[in-house]
Amino acid sequence: MAILNHRDYRLSKARLEQLRRVTGAGGVVAALAEQLPANAEQARRTTLEMELGRLTREIAAYEELRAGDVRPTGNDGTSDLGLLPILARISRQLSQRELAERLGMREQQIQRYEKDRYSSISLERYQTILRALDVDLQPRLTERPNATVVEGNDFEIELSPDLLRELRKRNWVDLPRGAAPSAMKRTLAAYVAKNSSLARGAPLNRRTRSSTAGTAVQQIWTARVLESASSATGRMKGKFNIADSAWLAQLVALSVFPDGPVRAMQMLRDHGIIPVIEPHLPRTLLDGAALMHADGIPVVALTLRHDRLDNFWFTLLHELAHVFLHFSSGLADGFIDDDLGNQLISDVEREADDFARNRLIPDDLWKTSVVRFTTESESVVKFARRLNVHPAIVAGRIRNERDFSLFSELVGKGQLRKLFTNYST
């Protein structure tokens, strides 16, 4: 159950009604107005229906707990000790303010405790709160399943000079120059294992387009993305709403500004998605990723492997497609995308490609425009102005469909990475 306070309950009820609208008869009309390709439209509808079912179950579970039908005691199999006081408070029909008054605390303190699942509380204070909630927690011994630990010797990675040089430069982990390869592998394996808990699913084992299994280098990069995302969870302005995709049109319109990519990152934060810019590592073709943080917050990561504006906007919309099309059917396990443009792709990747292409330039406008056949830069610029998008987006689509040597001067080469002051190569 993810609803742990009355504020989230009210928000979830509102989201439920919105999901019912967009999946009902009126929602069909709205979907037609979006004019998504058939495969992307079906994926979108499936995701919305799955989210409708999940939210319905979570609301019912909260209402059952709130009614006192379930009384968590700590001795009934509840294994998450950080969750126990929250569930007990709800089942006792106490608000955060009422519990704070009972304990002689400020309401904000209870809110902070619950936000981090009581991870920052002292044992003495934790016991005080349990007593106030009439929870008698008895110690018990249980056999825990063996955790899967990747040993250094089992971490298959080639510690090439260029990779070591880059990892030391980024300073994610301490890799002393005189250290034995086995010791460095253990350090990297521990780094991956530590950050794997920051994901909702298992993205560190996700396959990519160009490899049959997740490589160790890919796992290290993904671990860093999760680490960066985790540090940003407390600074999010908005809460992600799977039912609302209307703002994507405003996102694409930001492309006309010189600092459009930077503004786009802020818009993602405003809508409850964590953006991460993390350059790819040597000997990889990583372009981006779409993940789910352990807190349930979507994460979109970009490498800026190609320093071009057209590539930035397509990759960004491709990763957002995974969020909006596959939120309930794969996002938890992650989508690690490399070598975007490779023709050998799965159905879900094709859905994401089609979604991104159509969001940048609607297919109906593209198919009826002669700009597809133009050789004149001026025609590209005029068509882009008509759509209120950057000319790089139009030029990029022409190059992808016809010839990558066309309109090189319009794709914004060398204008991307310099916008991000923390970007390093």
Short mmCIF file of C-alpha atoms in Angstrom, two decimals:
data_model
loop_
_atom_site.label_atom_id
_atom_site.label_comp_id
_atom_site.label_asym_id
_atom_site.label_seq_id
_atom_site.Cartn_x
_atom_site.Cartn_y
_atom_site.Cartn_z
CA MET A 1 0.00 0.00 0.00
CA ALA A 2 1.52 3.33 -1.08
CA ILE A 3 -1.10 5.68 0.47
CA LEU A 4 0.19 6.54 3.93
CA ASN A 5 -1.57 9.78 4.88
CA HIS A 6 -4.87 11.53 4.28
CA ARG A 7 -3.36 14.09 1.96
CA ASP A 8 -2.14 11.34 -0.37
CA TYR A 9 -5.54 9.66 0.00
CA ARG A 10 -7.37 12.78 -1.23
CA LEU A 11 -4.88 13.18 -4.07
CA SER A 12 -5.26 9.52 -5.03
CA LYS A 13 -9.06 9.84 -5.08
CA ALA A 14 -8.76 12.82 -7.42
CA ARG A 15 -6.32 10.91 -9.65
CA LEU A 16 -8.68 7.95 -9.69
CA GLU A 17 -11.51 10.09 -11.02
CA GLN A 18 -9.18 11.55 -13.63
CA LEU A 19 -8.12 8.06 -14.72
CA ARG A 20 -11.75 7.01 -14.98
CA ARG A 21 -12.40 9.96 -17.26
CA VAL A 22 -9.43 9.34 -19.56
CA THR A 23 -10.15 5.61 -19.81
CA GLY A 24 -13.90 6.11 -20.30
CA ALA A 25 -15.82 7.07 -23.42
CA GLY A 26 -14.70 10.69 -23.21
CA GLY A 27 -11.13 9.55 -22.90
CA VAL A 28 -11.36 7.77 -26.24
CA VAL A 29 -12.15 11.11 -27.87
CA ALA A 30 -9.19 12.71 -26.12
CA ALA A 31 -6.92 9.88 -27.25
CA LEU A 32 -8.02 10.39 -30.83
CA ALA A 33 -7.18 14.08 -30.48
CA GLU A 34 -3.63 13.11 -29.49
CA GLN A 35 -3.36 11.25 -32.82
CA LEU A 36 -0.81 8.78 -31.55
CA PRO A 37 0.25 5.87 -33.76
CA ALA A 38 -1.98 2.83 -33.18
CA ASN A 39 0.66 0.83 -31.31
CA ALA A 40 1.53 3.72 -28.98
CA GLU A 41 -2.15 4.52 -28.41
CA GLN A 42 -2.85 0.93 -27.34
CA ALA A 43 0.18 0.90 -25.02
CA ARG A 44 -0.98 4.18 -23.48
CA ARG A 45 -4.50 2.87 -22.88
CA THR A 46 -3.19 -0.37 -21.35
CA THR A 47 -0.95 1.55 -18.97
CA LEU A 48 -3.78 3.85 -17.88
CA GLU A 49 -6.10 0.90 -17.24
CA MET A 50 -3.42 -0.90 -15.21
CA GLU A 51 -2.80 2.24 -13.18
CA LEU A 52 -6.55 2.61 -12.61
CA GLY A 53 -6.64 -0.88 -11.15
CA ARG A 54 -3.58 -0.31 -8.96
CA LEU A 55 -4.90 2.96 -7.56
CA THR A 56 -8.30 1.40 -6.87
CA ARG A 57 -6.63 -1.35 -4.82
CA GLU A 58 -4.45 1.10 -2.89
CA ILE A 59 -7.41 3.31 -2.00
CA ALA A 60 -9.38 0.28 -0.82
CA ALA A 61 -6.43 -0.88 1.31
CA TYR A 62 -6.11 2.55 2.93
CA GLU A 63 -9.83 2.74 3.64
CA GLU A 64 -9.78 -0.74 5.18
CA LEU A 65 -6.86 0.23 7.39
CA ARG A 66 -8.44 3.56 8.28
CA ALA A 67 -11.67 1.81 9.29
CA GLY A 68 -9.75 -0.32 11.77
CA ASP A 69 -10.45 -3.56 9.95
CA VAL A 70 -6.71 -4.24 9.97
CA ARG A 71 -4.62 -3.70 13.12
CA PRO A 72 -0.88 -3.98 12.47
CA THR A 73 0.95 -5.15 15.58
CA GLY A 74 4.50 -5.74 14.45
CA ASN A 75 4.15 -9.43 15.33
CA ASP A 76 1.92 -10.31 12.40
CA GLY A 77 4.51 -10.52 9.65
CA THR A 78 4.96 -6.79 9.14
CA SER A 79 8.64 -6.78 8.19
CA ASP A 80 9.12 -3.10 7.39
CA LEU A 81 9.70 -1.53 10.79
CA GLY A 82 9.72 1.93 9.21
CA LEU A 83 6.24 1.34 7.87
CA LEU A 84 4.81 -0.12 11.07
CA PRO A 85 4.21 3.19 12.98
CA ILE A 86 2.59 4.71 9.90
CA LEU A 87 0.19 1.81 9.44
CA ALA A 88 -0.57 1.78 13.16
CA ARG A 89 -1.33 5.52 13.15
CA ILE A 90 -3.73 5.13 10.23
CA SER A 91 -5.50 2.13 11.78
CA ARG A 92 -5.95 4.11 15.03
CA GLN A 93 -7.60 6.84 12.93
CA LEU A 94 -5.03 9.39 14.04
CA SER A 95 -3.83 12.23 11.85
CA GLN A 96 -0.17 13.22 11.88
CA ARG A 97 -1.14 16.28 13.91
CA GLU A 98 -3.05 14.21 16.47
CA LEU A 99 -0.15 11.80 16.92
CA ALA A 100 2.23 14.73 17.34
CA GLU A 101 0.00 16.22 20.06
CA ARG A 102 -0.15 12.88 21.85
CA LEU A 103 3.66 12.79 21.87
CA GLY A 104 4.21 16.47 22.60
CA MET A 105 5.94 16.99 19.26
CA ARG A 106 5.46 19.28 16.31
CA GLU A 107 3.41 17.91 13.43
CA GLN A 108 6.29 18.66 11.05
CA GLN A 109 8.49 16.22 12.99
CA ILE A 110 6.03 13.37 12.47
CA GLN A 111 5.82 14.32 8.80
CA ARG A 112 9.61 14.14 8.49
CA TYR A 113 9.73 10.79 10.26
CA GLU A 114 7.09 9.33 7.97
CA LYS A 115 8.66 10.77 4.85
CA ASP A 116 11.87 8.81 5.45
CA ARG A 117 10.04 5.80 6.97
CA TYR A 118 11.53 6.54 10.42
CA SER A 119 15.07 5.86 9.20
CA SER A 120 16.46 8.88 11.09
CA ILE A 121 14.80 8.16 14.43
CA SER A 122 16.58 6.91 17.55
CA LEU A 123 15.59 3.53 19.00
CA GLU A 124 14.34 5.17 22.20
CA ARG A 125 12.11 7.62 20.33
CA TYR A 126 10.87 4.84 18.04
CA GLN A 127 9.79 2.78 21.04
CA THR A 128 8.04 5.83 22.52
CA ILE A 129 6.00 6.26 19.35
CA LEU A 130 5.05 2.58 19.25
CA ARG A 131 3.85 2.77 22.87
CA ALA A 132 1.76 5.83 22.03
CA LEU A 133 0.18 3.81 19.23
CA ASP A 134 -0.39 0.81 21.51
CA VAL A 135 1.92 -1.40 19.47
CA ASP A 136 3.74 -4.07 21.43
CA LEU A 137 6.69 -5.13 19.31
CA GLN A 138 8.18 -8.42 20.44
CA PRO A 139 11.62 -9.53 19.22
CA ARG A 140 11.56 -12.54 16.95
CA LEU A 141 14.14 -14.50 15.03
CA THR A 142 13.41 -15.37 11.44
CA GLU A 143 15.52 -16.90 8.75
CA ARG A 144 16.19 -14.36 6.04
CA PRO A 145 16.74 -15.48 2.47
CA ASN A 146 20.30 -15.24 1.31
CA ALA A 147 20.86 -11.92 -0.43
CA THR A 148 22.40 -12.01 -3.86
CA VAL A 149 25.81 -10.45 -3.48
CA VAL A 150 28.04 -9.87 -6.48
CA GLU A 151 31.59 -10.71 -5.52
CA GLY A 152 34.46 -8.90 -7.17
CA ASN A 153 35.69 -12.07 -8.89
CA ASP A 154 32.21 -12.60 -10.37
CA PHE A 155 31.89 -9.02 -11.60
CA GLU A 156 32.82 -9.52 -15.22
CA ILE A 157 34.37 -6.27 -16.35
CA GLU A 158 37.44 -5.38 -18.34
CA LEU A 159 39.27 -2.69 -16.42
CA SER A 160 40.64 -1.01 -19.50
CA PRO A 161 42.87 2.06 -19.09
CA ASP A 162 40.26 4.38 -20.61
CA LEU A 163 37.51 3.08 -18.31
CA LEU A 164 39.67 3.37 -15.19
CA ARG A 165 40.75 6.85 -16.20
CA GLU A 166 37.12 7.94 -16.62
CA LEU A 167 35.92 6.35 -13.39
CA ARG A 168 38.71 8.01 -11.42
CA LYS A 169 37.91 11.31 -13.05
CA ARG A 170 34.25 11.07 -12.04
CA ASN A 171 35.19 9.94 -8.53
CA TRP A 172 32.10 7.84 -7.85
CA VAL A 173 34.22 5.28 -6.02
CA ASP A 174 37.79 5.16 -4.75
CA LEU A 175 39.99 3.24 -7.21
CA PRO A 176 43.61 3.74 -6.07
CA ARG A 177 46.17 3.51 -8.86
CA GLY A 178 48.15 0.85 -7.05
CA ALA A 179 45.15 -1.31 -6.20
CA ALA A 180 44.91 -4.86 -7.48
CA PRO A 181 42.32 -5.47 -10.23
CA SER A 182 40.43 -7.87 -7.95
CA ALA A 183 40.16 -5.18 -5.26
CA MET A 184 38.86 -2.62 -7.75
CA LYS A 185 36.30 -5.10 -9.06
CA ARG A 186 35.09 -5.70 -5.51
CA THR A 187 34.75 -1.94 -5.01
CA LEU A 188 32.73 -1.55 -8.20
CA ALA A 189 30.58 -4.59 -7.43
CA ALA A 190 29.81 -3.15 -3.98
CA TYR A 191 28.89 0.21 -5.55
CA VAL A 192 26.43 -1.48 -7.91
CA ALA A 193 24.96 -3.63 -5.13
CA LYS A 194 24.52 -0.65 -2.80
CA ASN A 195 22.66 1.46 -5.35
CA SER A 196 20.51 -1.37 -6.68
CA SER A 197 18.24 -0.88 -3.66
CA LEU A 198 17.41 2.62 -4.92
CA ALA A 199 15.37 1.20 -7.81
CA ARG A 200 11.80 -0.09 -7.69
CA GLY A 201 12.72 -3.14 -9.80
CA ALA A 202 15.94 -4.55 -11.25
CA PRO A 203 17.16 -2.14 -13.95
CA LEU A 204 20.81 -3.02 -13.34
CA ASN A 205 20.16 -6.34 -15.08
CA ARG A 206 18.22 -4.84 -17.98
CA ARG A 207 19.08 -5.77 -21.54
CA THR A 208 19.92 -3.12 -24.13
CA ARG A 209 19.51 -2.93 -27.88
CA SER A 210 23.14 -3.72 -28.64
CA SER A 211 23.79 -6.38 -25.99
CA THR A 212 22.06 -9.58 -24.97
CA ALA A 213 22.54 -8.87 -21.27
CA GLY A 214 23.35 -5.94 -19.05
CA THR A 215 27.09 -5.35 -19.05
CA ALA A 216 29.03 -4.45 -15.94
CA VAL A 217 29.86 -1.01 -17.33
CA GLN A 218 26.18 -0.40 -18.02
CA GLN A 219 25.38 -1.49 -14.46
CA ILE A 220 27.90 0.98 -13.05
CA TRP A 221 26.37 3.82 -15.09
CA THR A 222 22.85 2.84 -14.03
CA ALA A 223 23.95 2.68 -10.40
CA ARG A 224 25.26 6.23 -10.68
CA VAL A 225 21.99 7.42 -12.24
CA LEU A 226 20.04 5.93 -9.33
CA GLU A 227 22.43 7.51 -6.84
CA SER A 228 21.99 10.94 -8.46
CA ALA A 229 18.22 10.52 -8.64
CA SER A 230 18.04 9.55 -4.98
CA SER A 231 19.74 12.78 -3.94
CA ALA A 232 17.07 14.74 -5.86
CA THR A 233 13.92 13.11 -4.48
CA GLY A 234 13.54 15.64 -1.67
CA ARG A 235 13.71 18.60 -4.07
CA MET A 236 10.84 17.61 -6.35
CA LYS A 237 8.22 20.32 -6.88
CA GLY A 238 5.43 18.30 -8.44
CA LYS A 239 4.04 14.77 -8.18
CA PHE A 240 3.89 12.69 -11.34
CA ASN A 241 0.43 12.19 -12.82
CA ILE A 242 0.28 9.37 -15.37
CA ALA A 243 -3.11 10.61 -16.62
CA ASP A 244 -1.76 14.02 -17.66
CA SER A 245 0.34 14.08 -20.83
CA ALA A 246 -0.94 17.42 -22.16
CA TRP A 247 2.15 19.25 -20.87
CA LEU A 248 4.38 17.39 -23.33
CA ALA A 249 3.31 19.86 -26.02
CA GLN A 250 4.64 22.70 -23.85
CA LEU A 251 7.83 20.71 -23.31
CA VAL A 252 8.50 20.38 -27.04
CA ALA A 253 7.75 24.10 -27.52
CA LEU A 254 10.70 24.86 -25.21
CA SER A 255 12.99 23.69 -28.01
CA VAL A 256 12.78 27.13 -29.66
CA PHE A 257 14.69 28.74 -26.78
CA PRO A 258 18.50 28.83 -26.75
CA ASP A 259 18.44 27.16 -23.32
CA GLY A 260 15.50 24.92 -24.17
CA PRO A 261 17.13 21.68 -22.93
CA VAL A 262 17.82 23.25 -19.52
CA ARG A 263 14.24 24.50 -19.30
CA ALA A 264 13.06 21.02 -20.25
CA MET A 265 14.88 19.50 -17.28
CA GLN A 266 13.11 21.92 -14.96
CA MET A 267 9.74 21.13 -16.51
CA LEU A 268 10.30 17.45 -15.80
CA ARG A 269 10.95 18.28 -12.14
CA ASP A 270 7.81 20.42 -12.04
CA HIS A 271 5.80 17.40 -13.22
CA GLY A 272 7.28 14.89 -10.81
CA ILE A 273 9.95 13.27 -12.98
CA ILE A 274 13.60 13.25 -11.91
CA PRO A 275 15.95 14.22 -14.76
CA VAL A 276 19.56 13.05 -14.66
CA ILE A 277 22.34 14.04 -17.05
CA GLU A 278 25.15 11.49 -16.86
CA PRO A 279 27.64 11.04 -19.74
CA HIS A 280 28.10 7.52 -21.07
CA LEU A 281 31.13 5.50 -20.08
CA PRO A 282 33.84 4.35 -22.52
CA ARG A 283 33.01 1.46 -24.84
CA THR A 284 29.26 1.91 -24.44
CA LEU A 285 26.65 3.40 -26.74
CA LEU A 286 24.28 4.43 -23.96
CA ASP A 287 21.90 7.23 -24.94
CA GLY A 288 19.50 7.29 -22.01
CA ALA A 289 17.29 5.41 -19.61
CA ALA A 290 13.84 5.46 -18.05
CA LEU A 291 13.64 4.01 -14.54
CA MET A 292 11.49 3.95 -11.42
CA HIS A 293 13.05 5.12 -8.17
CA ALA A 294 12.29 3.07 -5.07
CA ASP A 295 10.03 5.92 -3.91
CA GLY A 296 7.86 5.43 -7.00
CA ILE A 297 9.18 8.52 -8.81
CA PRO A 298 9.96 8.18 -12.55
CA VAL A 299 13.56 8.89 -13.55
CA VAL A 300 14.69 9.97 -17.02
CA ALA A 301 18.44 9.88 -17.67
CA LEU A 302 20.31 11.20 -20.70
CA THR A 303 23.97 10.80 -21.66
CA LEU A 304 24.15 13.50 -24.38
CA ARG A 305 26.33 11.03 -26.31
CA HIS A 306 25.62 12.99 -29.47
CA ASP A 307 26.21 16.71 -28.92
CA ARG A 308 23.27 17.72 -31.13
CA LEU A 309 19.93 19.32 -30.37
CA ASP A 310 17.94 17.01 -32.64
CA ASN A 311 19.27 13.98 -30.79
CA PHE A 312 18.55 15.53 -27.39
CA TRP A 313 14.87 16.13 -28.13
CA PHE A 314 14.29 12.74 -29.71
CA THR A 315 16.04 10.86 -26.89
CA LEU A 316 14.21 12.86 -24.23
CA LEU A 317 10.81 12.13 -25.79
CA HIS A 318 11.77 8.49 -26.29
CA GLU A 319 12.52 8.07 -22.58
CA LEU A 320 9.35 9.96 -21.65
CA ALA A 321 7.46 7.56 -23.92
CA HIS A 322 8.57 4.71 -21.69
CA VAL A 323 7.20 6.62 -18.70
CA PHE A 324 3.82 7.34 -20.29
CA LEU A 325 3.39 4.09 -22.25
CA HIS A 326 5.05 1.54 -19.98
CA PHE A 327 4.59 3.01 -16.50
CA SER A 328 2.89 -0.14 -15.21
CA SER A 329 4.44 -2.63 -17.61
CA GLY A 330 8.21 -2.38 -17.45
CA LEU A 331 9.30 0.96 -16.01
CA ALA A 332 10.11 -0.58 -12.62
CA ASP A 333 12.64 -2.88 -14.27
CA GLY A 334 13.86 0.00 -16.37
CA PHE A 335 14.60 0.74 -20.00
CA ILE A 336 18.31 1.21 -20.70
CA ASP A 337 18.55 2.57 -24.23
CA ASP A 338 21.69 2.47 -26.30
CA ASP A 339 22.33 3.08 -29.96
CA LEU A 340 18.96 4.75 -30.59
CA GLY A 341 18.27 4.50 -34.28
CA ASN A 342 19.25 0.84 -34.48
CA GLN A 343 16.64 -0.89 -36.60
CA LEU A 344 16.76 -4.14 -34.59
CA ILE A 345 14.39 -3.19 -31.78
CA SER A 346 11.63 -4.72 -29.70
CA ASP A 347 7.96 -3.81 -29.87
CA VAL A 348 8.15 -1.60 -26.75
CA GLU A 349 11.13 0.28 -28.19
CA ARG A 350 9.26 0.76 -31.45
CA GLU A 351 6.31 2.12 -29.48
CA ALA A 352 8.64 4.59 -27.76
CA ASP A 353 10.22 5.62 -31.06
CA ASP A 354 6.81 6.18 -32.66
CA PHE A 355 5.56 8.13 -29.63
CA ALA A 356 8.64 10.38 -29.64
CA ARG A 357 8.54 11.01 -33.37
CA ASN A 358 4.83 11.87 -33.30
CA ARG A 359 5.12 14.13 -30.24
CA LEU A 360 7.87 16.15 -31.88
CA ILE A 361 6.13 16.39 -35.26
CA PRO A 362 2.59 14.97 -35.58
CA ASP A 363 2.52 12.28 -38.25
CA ASP A 364 -0.52 13.74 -40.01
CA LEU A 365 1.28 17.06 -40.53
CA TRP A 366 4.47 15.36 -41.59
CA LYS A 367 2.86 13.08 -44.17
CA THR A 368 1.11 15.98 -45.90
CA SER A 369 4.11 18.32 -45.96
CA VAL A 370 6.50 18.68 -48.89
CA VAL A 371 9.28 19.60 -46.44
CA ARG A 372 10.06 15.87 -46.34
CA PHE A 373 11.54 16.19 -49.82
CA THR A 374 13.14 19.62 -49.61
CA THR A 375 16.81 20.37 -50.05
CA GLU A 376 16.42 23.98 -48.93
CA SER A 377 17.33 25.00 -45.39
CA GLU A 378 14.87 27.89 -45.56
CA SER A 379 11.97 25.47 -46.07
CA VAL A 380 13.03 23.51 -42.99
CA VAL A 381 13.17 26.68 -40.89
CA LYS A 382 9.74 27.83 -42.11
CA PHE A 383 8.12 24.49 -41.34
CA ALA A 384 9.70 24.46 -37.88
CA ARG A 385 8.41 27.97 -37.23
CA ARG A 386 4.93 26.86 -38.25
CA LEU A 387 5.08 24.02 -35.68
CA ASN A 388 6.78 26.19 -33.06
CA VAL A 389 9.73 23.80 -32.70
CA HIS A 390 13.46 24.16 -33.23
CA PRO A 391 14.61 23.60 -36.85
CA ALA A 392 16.91 20.86 -35.53
CA ILE A 393 13.86 18.69 -34.84
CA VAL A 394 12.65 18.96 -38.44
CA ALA A 395 16.14 18.55 -39.88
CA GLY A 396 16.74 15.52 -37.68
CA ARG A 397 13.65 13.75 -38.95
CA ILE A 398 14.55 14.44 -42.57
CA ARG A 399 18.07 13.11 -41.98
CA ASN A 400 16.74 9.99 -40.28
CA GLU A 401 14.32 9.21 -43.10
CA ARG A 402 16.45 10.25 -46.07
CA ASP A 403 20.15 10.97 -45.62
CA PHE A 404 22.20 11.78 -42.53
CA SER A 405 24.44 14.06 -44.56
CA LEU A 406 21.60 16.56 -45.10
CA PHE A 407 21.15 19.80 -43.13
CA SER A 408 24.14 19.27 -40.84
CA GLU A 409 24.14 23.00 -40.18
CA LEU A 410 20.61 22.87 -38.70
CA VAL A 411 20.84 20.07 -36.12
CA GLY A 412 22.52 22.19 -33.44
CA LYS A 413 25.81 20.35 -33.39
CA GLY A 414 27.99 21.51 -30.48
CA GLN A 415 25.15 23.52 -28.91
CA LEU A 416 23.95 20.97 -26.33
CA ARG A 417 26.58 19.91 -23.82
CA LYS A 418 27.74 23.45 -23.14
CA LEU A 419 24.29 24.21 -21.71
CA PHE A 420 24.95 21.86 -18.79
CA THR A 421 27.74 23.25 -16.64
CA ASN A 422 28.19 19.97 -14.78
CA TYR A 423 28.67 18.00 -17.99
CA SER A 424 32.15 16.55 -18.39
CA THR A 425 33.65 14.36 -21.10
#
